[in-house]
PDB file of C-alpha atoms in Angstrom:
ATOM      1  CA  UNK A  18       4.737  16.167 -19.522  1.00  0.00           C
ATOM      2  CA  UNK A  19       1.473  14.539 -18.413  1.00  0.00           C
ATOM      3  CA  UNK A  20       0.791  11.378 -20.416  1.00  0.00           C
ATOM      4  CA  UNK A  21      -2.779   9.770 -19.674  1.00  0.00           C
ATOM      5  CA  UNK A  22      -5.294   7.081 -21.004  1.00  0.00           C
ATOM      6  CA  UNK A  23      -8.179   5.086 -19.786  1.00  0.00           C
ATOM      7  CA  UNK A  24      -8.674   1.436 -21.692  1.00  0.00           C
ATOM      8  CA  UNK A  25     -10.287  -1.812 -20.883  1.00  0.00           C
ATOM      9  CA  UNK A  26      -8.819  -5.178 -20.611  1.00  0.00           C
ATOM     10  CA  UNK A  27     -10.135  -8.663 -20.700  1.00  0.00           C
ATOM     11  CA  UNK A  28      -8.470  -9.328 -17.487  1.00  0.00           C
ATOM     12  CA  UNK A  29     -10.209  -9.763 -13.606  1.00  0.00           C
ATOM     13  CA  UNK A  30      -9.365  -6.616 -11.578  1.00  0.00           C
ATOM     14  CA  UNK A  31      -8.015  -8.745  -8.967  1.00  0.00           C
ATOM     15  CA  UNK A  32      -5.720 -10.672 -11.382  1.00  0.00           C
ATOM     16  CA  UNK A  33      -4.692  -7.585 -12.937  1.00  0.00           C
ATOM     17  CA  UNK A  34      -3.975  -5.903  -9.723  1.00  0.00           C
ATOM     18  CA  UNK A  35      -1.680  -9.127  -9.088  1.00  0.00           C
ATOM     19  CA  UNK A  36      -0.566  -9.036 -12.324  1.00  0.00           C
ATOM     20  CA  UNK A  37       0.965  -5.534 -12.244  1.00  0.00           C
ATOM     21  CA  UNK A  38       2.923  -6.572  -8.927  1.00  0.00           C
ATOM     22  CA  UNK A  39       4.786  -9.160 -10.552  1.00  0.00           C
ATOM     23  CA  UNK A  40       8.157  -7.784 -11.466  1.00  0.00           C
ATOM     24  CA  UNK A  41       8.729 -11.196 -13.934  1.00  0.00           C
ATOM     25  CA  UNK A  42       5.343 -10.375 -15.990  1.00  0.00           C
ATOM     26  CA  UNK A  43       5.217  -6.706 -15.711  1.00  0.00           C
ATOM     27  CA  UNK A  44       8.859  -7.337 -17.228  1.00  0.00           C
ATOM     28  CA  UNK A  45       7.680  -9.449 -20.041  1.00  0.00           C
ATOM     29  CA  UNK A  46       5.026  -6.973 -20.869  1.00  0.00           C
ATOM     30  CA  UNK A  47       7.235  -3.806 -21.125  1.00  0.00           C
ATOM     31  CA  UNK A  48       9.005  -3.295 -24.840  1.00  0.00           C
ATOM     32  CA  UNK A  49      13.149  -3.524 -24.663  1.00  0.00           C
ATOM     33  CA  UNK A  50      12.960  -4.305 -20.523  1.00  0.00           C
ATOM     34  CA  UNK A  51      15.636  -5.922 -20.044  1.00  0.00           C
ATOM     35  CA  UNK A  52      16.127  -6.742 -16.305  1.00  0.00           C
ATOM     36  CA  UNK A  53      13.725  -6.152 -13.231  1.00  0.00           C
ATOM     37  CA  UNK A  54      14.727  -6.715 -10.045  1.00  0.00           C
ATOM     38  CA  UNK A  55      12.843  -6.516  -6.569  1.00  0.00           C
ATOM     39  CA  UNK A  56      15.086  -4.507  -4.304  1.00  0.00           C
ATOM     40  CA  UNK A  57      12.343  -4.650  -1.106  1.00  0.00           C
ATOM     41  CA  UNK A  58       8.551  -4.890  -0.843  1.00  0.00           C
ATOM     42  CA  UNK A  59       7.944  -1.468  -2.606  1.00  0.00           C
ATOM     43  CA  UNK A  60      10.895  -0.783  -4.653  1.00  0.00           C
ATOM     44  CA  UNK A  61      12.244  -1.855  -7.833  1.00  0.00           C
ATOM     45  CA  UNK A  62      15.319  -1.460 -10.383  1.00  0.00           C
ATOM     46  CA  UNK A  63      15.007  -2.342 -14.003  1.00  0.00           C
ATOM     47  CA  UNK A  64      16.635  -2.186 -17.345  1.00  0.00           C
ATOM     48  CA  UNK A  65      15.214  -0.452 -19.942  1.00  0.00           C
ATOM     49  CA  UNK A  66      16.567  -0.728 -23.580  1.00  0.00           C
ATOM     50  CA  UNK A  67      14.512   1.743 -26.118  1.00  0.00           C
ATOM     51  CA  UNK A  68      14.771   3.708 -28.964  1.00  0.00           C
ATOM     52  CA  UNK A  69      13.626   7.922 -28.821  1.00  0.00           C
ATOM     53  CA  UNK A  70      13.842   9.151 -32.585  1.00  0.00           C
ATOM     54  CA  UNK A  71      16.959   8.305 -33.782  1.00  0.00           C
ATOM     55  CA  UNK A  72      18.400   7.489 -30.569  1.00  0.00           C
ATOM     56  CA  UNK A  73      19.146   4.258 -29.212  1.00  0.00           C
ATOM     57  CA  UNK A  74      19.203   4.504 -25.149  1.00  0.00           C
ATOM     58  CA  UNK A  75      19.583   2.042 -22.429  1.00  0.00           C
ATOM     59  CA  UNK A  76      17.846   3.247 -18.866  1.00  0.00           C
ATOM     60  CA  UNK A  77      18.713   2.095 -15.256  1.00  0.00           C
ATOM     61  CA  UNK A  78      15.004   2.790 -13.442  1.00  0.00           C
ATOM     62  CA  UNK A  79      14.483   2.802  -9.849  1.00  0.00           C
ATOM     63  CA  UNK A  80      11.107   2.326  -9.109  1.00  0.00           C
ATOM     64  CA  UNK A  81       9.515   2.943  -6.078  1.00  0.00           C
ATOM     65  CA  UNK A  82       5.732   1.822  -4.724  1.00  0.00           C
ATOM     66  CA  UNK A  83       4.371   4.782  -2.687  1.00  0.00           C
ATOM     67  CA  UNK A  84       0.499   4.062  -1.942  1.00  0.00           C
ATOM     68  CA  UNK A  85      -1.593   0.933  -2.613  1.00  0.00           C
ATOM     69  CA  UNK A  86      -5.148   0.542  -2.396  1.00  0.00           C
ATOM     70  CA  UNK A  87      -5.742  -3.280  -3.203  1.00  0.00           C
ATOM     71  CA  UNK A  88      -7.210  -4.341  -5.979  1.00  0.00           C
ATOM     72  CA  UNK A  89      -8.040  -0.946  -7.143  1.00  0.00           C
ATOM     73  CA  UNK A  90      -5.301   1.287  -6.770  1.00  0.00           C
ATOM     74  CA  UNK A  91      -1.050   1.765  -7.485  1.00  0.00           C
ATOM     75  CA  UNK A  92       0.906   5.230  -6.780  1.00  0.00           C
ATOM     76  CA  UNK A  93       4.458   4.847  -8.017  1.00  0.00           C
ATOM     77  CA  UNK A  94       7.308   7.583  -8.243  1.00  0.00           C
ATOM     78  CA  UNK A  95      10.537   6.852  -9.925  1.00  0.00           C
ATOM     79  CA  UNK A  96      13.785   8.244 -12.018  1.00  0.00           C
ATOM     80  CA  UNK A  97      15.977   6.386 -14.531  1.00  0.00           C
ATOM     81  CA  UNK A  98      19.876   7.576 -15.740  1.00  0.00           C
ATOM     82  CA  UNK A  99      20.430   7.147 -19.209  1.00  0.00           C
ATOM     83  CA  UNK A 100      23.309   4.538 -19.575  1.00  0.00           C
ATOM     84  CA  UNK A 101      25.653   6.569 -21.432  1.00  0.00           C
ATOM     85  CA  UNK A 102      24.616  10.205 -19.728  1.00  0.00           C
ATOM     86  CA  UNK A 103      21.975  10.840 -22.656  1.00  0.00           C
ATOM     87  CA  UNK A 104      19.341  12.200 -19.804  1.00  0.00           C
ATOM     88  CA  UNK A 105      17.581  11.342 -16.692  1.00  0.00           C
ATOM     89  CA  UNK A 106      13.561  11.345 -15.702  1.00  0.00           C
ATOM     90  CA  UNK A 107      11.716  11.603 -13.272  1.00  0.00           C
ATOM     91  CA  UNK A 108       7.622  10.535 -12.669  1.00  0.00           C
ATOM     92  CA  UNK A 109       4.995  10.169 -10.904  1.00  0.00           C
ATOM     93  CA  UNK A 110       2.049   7.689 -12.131  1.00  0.00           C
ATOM     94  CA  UNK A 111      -1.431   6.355 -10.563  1.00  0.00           C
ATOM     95  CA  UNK A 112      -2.866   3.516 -11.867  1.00  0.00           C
ATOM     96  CA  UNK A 113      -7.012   2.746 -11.282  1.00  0.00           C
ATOM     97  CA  UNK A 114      -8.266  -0.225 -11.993  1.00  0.00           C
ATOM     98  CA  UNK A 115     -11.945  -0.411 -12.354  1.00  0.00           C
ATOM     99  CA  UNK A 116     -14.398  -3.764 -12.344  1.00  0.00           C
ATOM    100  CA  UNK A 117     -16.273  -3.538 -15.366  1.00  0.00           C
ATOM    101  CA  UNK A 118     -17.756  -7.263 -14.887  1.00  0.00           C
ATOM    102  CA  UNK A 119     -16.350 -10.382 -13.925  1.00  0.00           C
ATOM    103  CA  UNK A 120     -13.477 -10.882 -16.751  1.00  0.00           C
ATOM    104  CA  UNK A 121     -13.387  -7.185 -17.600  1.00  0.00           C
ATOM    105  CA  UNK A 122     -11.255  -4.012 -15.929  1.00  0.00           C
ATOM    106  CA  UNK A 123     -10.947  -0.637 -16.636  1.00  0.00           C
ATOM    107  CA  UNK A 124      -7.545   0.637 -16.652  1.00  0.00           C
ATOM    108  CA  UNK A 125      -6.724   4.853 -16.450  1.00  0.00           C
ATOM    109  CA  UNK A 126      -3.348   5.863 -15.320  1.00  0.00           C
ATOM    110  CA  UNK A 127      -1.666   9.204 -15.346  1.00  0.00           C
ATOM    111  CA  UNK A 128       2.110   9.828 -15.322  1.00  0.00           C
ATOM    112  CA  UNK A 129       4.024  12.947 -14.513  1.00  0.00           C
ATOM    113  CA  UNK A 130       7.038  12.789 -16.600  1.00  0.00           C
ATOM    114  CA  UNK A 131      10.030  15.289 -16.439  1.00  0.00           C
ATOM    115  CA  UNK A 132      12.958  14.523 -18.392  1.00  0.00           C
ATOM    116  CA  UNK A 133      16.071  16.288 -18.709  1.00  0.00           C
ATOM    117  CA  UNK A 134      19.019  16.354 -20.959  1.00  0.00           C
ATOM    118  CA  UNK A 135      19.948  15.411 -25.010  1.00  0.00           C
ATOM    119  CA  UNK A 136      16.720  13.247 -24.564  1.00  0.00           C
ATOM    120  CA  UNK A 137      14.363  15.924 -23.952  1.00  0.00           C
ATOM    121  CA  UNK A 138      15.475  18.407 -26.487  1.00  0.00           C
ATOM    122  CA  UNK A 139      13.232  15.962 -28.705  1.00  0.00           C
ATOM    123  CA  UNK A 140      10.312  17.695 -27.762  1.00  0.00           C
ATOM    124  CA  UNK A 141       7.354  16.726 -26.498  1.00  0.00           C
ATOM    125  CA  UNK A 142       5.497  14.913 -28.964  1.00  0.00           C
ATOM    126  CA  UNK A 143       8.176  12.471 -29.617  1.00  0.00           C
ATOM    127  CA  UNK A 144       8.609  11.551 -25.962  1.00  0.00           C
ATOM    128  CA  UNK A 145       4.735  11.190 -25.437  1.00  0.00           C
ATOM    129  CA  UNK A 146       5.038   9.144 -28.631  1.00  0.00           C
ATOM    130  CA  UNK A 147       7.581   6.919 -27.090  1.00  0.00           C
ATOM    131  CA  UNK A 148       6.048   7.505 -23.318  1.00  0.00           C
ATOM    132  CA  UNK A 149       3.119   5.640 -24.672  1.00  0.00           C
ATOM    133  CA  UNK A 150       4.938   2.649 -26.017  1.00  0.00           C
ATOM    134  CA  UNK A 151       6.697   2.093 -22.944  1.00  0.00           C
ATOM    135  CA  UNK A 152       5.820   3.790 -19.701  1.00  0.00           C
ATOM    136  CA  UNK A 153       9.554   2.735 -18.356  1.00  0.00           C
ATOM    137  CA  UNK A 154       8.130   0.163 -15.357  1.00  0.00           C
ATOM    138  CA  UNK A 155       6.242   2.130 -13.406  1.00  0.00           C
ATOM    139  CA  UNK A 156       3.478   2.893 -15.564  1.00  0.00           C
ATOM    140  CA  UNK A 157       3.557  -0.168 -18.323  1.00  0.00           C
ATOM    141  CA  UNK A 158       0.414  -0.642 -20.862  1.00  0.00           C
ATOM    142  CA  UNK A 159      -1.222  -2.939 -18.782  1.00  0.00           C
ATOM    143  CA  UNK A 160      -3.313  -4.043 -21.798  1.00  0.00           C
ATOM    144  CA  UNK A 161      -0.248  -5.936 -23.112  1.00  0.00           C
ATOM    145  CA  UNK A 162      -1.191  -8.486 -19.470  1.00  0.00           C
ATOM    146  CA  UNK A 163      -4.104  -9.604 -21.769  1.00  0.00           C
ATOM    147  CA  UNK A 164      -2.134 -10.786 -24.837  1.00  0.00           C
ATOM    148  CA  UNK A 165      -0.129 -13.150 -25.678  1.00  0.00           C
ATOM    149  CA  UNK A 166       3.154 -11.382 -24.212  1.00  0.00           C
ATOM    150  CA  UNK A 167       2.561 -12.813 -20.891  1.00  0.00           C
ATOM    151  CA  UNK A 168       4.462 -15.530 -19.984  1.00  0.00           C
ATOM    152  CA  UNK A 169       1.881 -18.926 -19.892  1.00  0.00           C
ATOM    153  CA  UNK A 170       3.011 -18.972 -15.663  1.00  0.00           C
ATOM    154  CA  UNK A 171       0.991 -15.695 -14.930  1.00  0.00           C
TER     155      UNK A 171
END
């Protein structure tokens, strides 16, 4: 399932290039994330509490940095396990951030999602529903940095 969308933010690119770096805000900013944790430079576990339909899951996601093109550019690939065997996923997502003007960036990313299991036999418009809500880490709305869901420290 490819899940794509281009928005702007009130954000510097730089700052939002930091911004989406930062395990602790990135955290903050992602609906039902629970835990984030920097395992090394490029890769990262988190905890991902959500809802699909009528479904309430809880993901473990291992996220992994593959390219970065500072401040303009983030490749990620990752998978998550469903808690209680529900489903896995796996994705691939590029984020481009794009100076608009000083305080403004343009944000597109694109995410490769596959998932497999009782999860996916939702269908597809559910899960790009949900997909959209929360990108599971990897791929967050990075238009929830510029409201008042980030912590006051970022």
């Amino acid at each position: 399932m490819l899940i794509a969308e281009t928005f702007d933010v009130n954000v510097p690119a730089q700052r939002l290039f930091d911004l989406l770096l930062d395990p602790n805000v990135l955290g903050a900013c992602i609906p039902g994330c629970e835990q984030v944790k920097k395992i090394s430079e490029n890769e990262y576990e988190s905890i991902i509490k959500t809802k699909v339909g009528i479904i309430a899951t809880k993901f473990r996601v291992k996220s992994i940095i593959t390219d970065i093109i500072p401040p303009t550019m983030i490749r990620t690939k990752g998978e998550g396990r469903e808690l209680r065997g529900l489903g896995h996923f796996k994705q691939k997502t590029e984020i481009v951030l794009r100076e608009l003007s000083e305080a403004k960036t343009e944000v597109s990313y694109r995410s490769d999602v596959s998932i497999v299991g009782r999860l996916a036999t939702f269908g597809e418009r559910v899960m790009r529903a949900k997909a959209k809500d929360c990108l599971l880490y990897t791929s967050p709305s990075p238009r929830d940095l510029s409201t008042s869901r980030m912590p006051s420290s970022a």
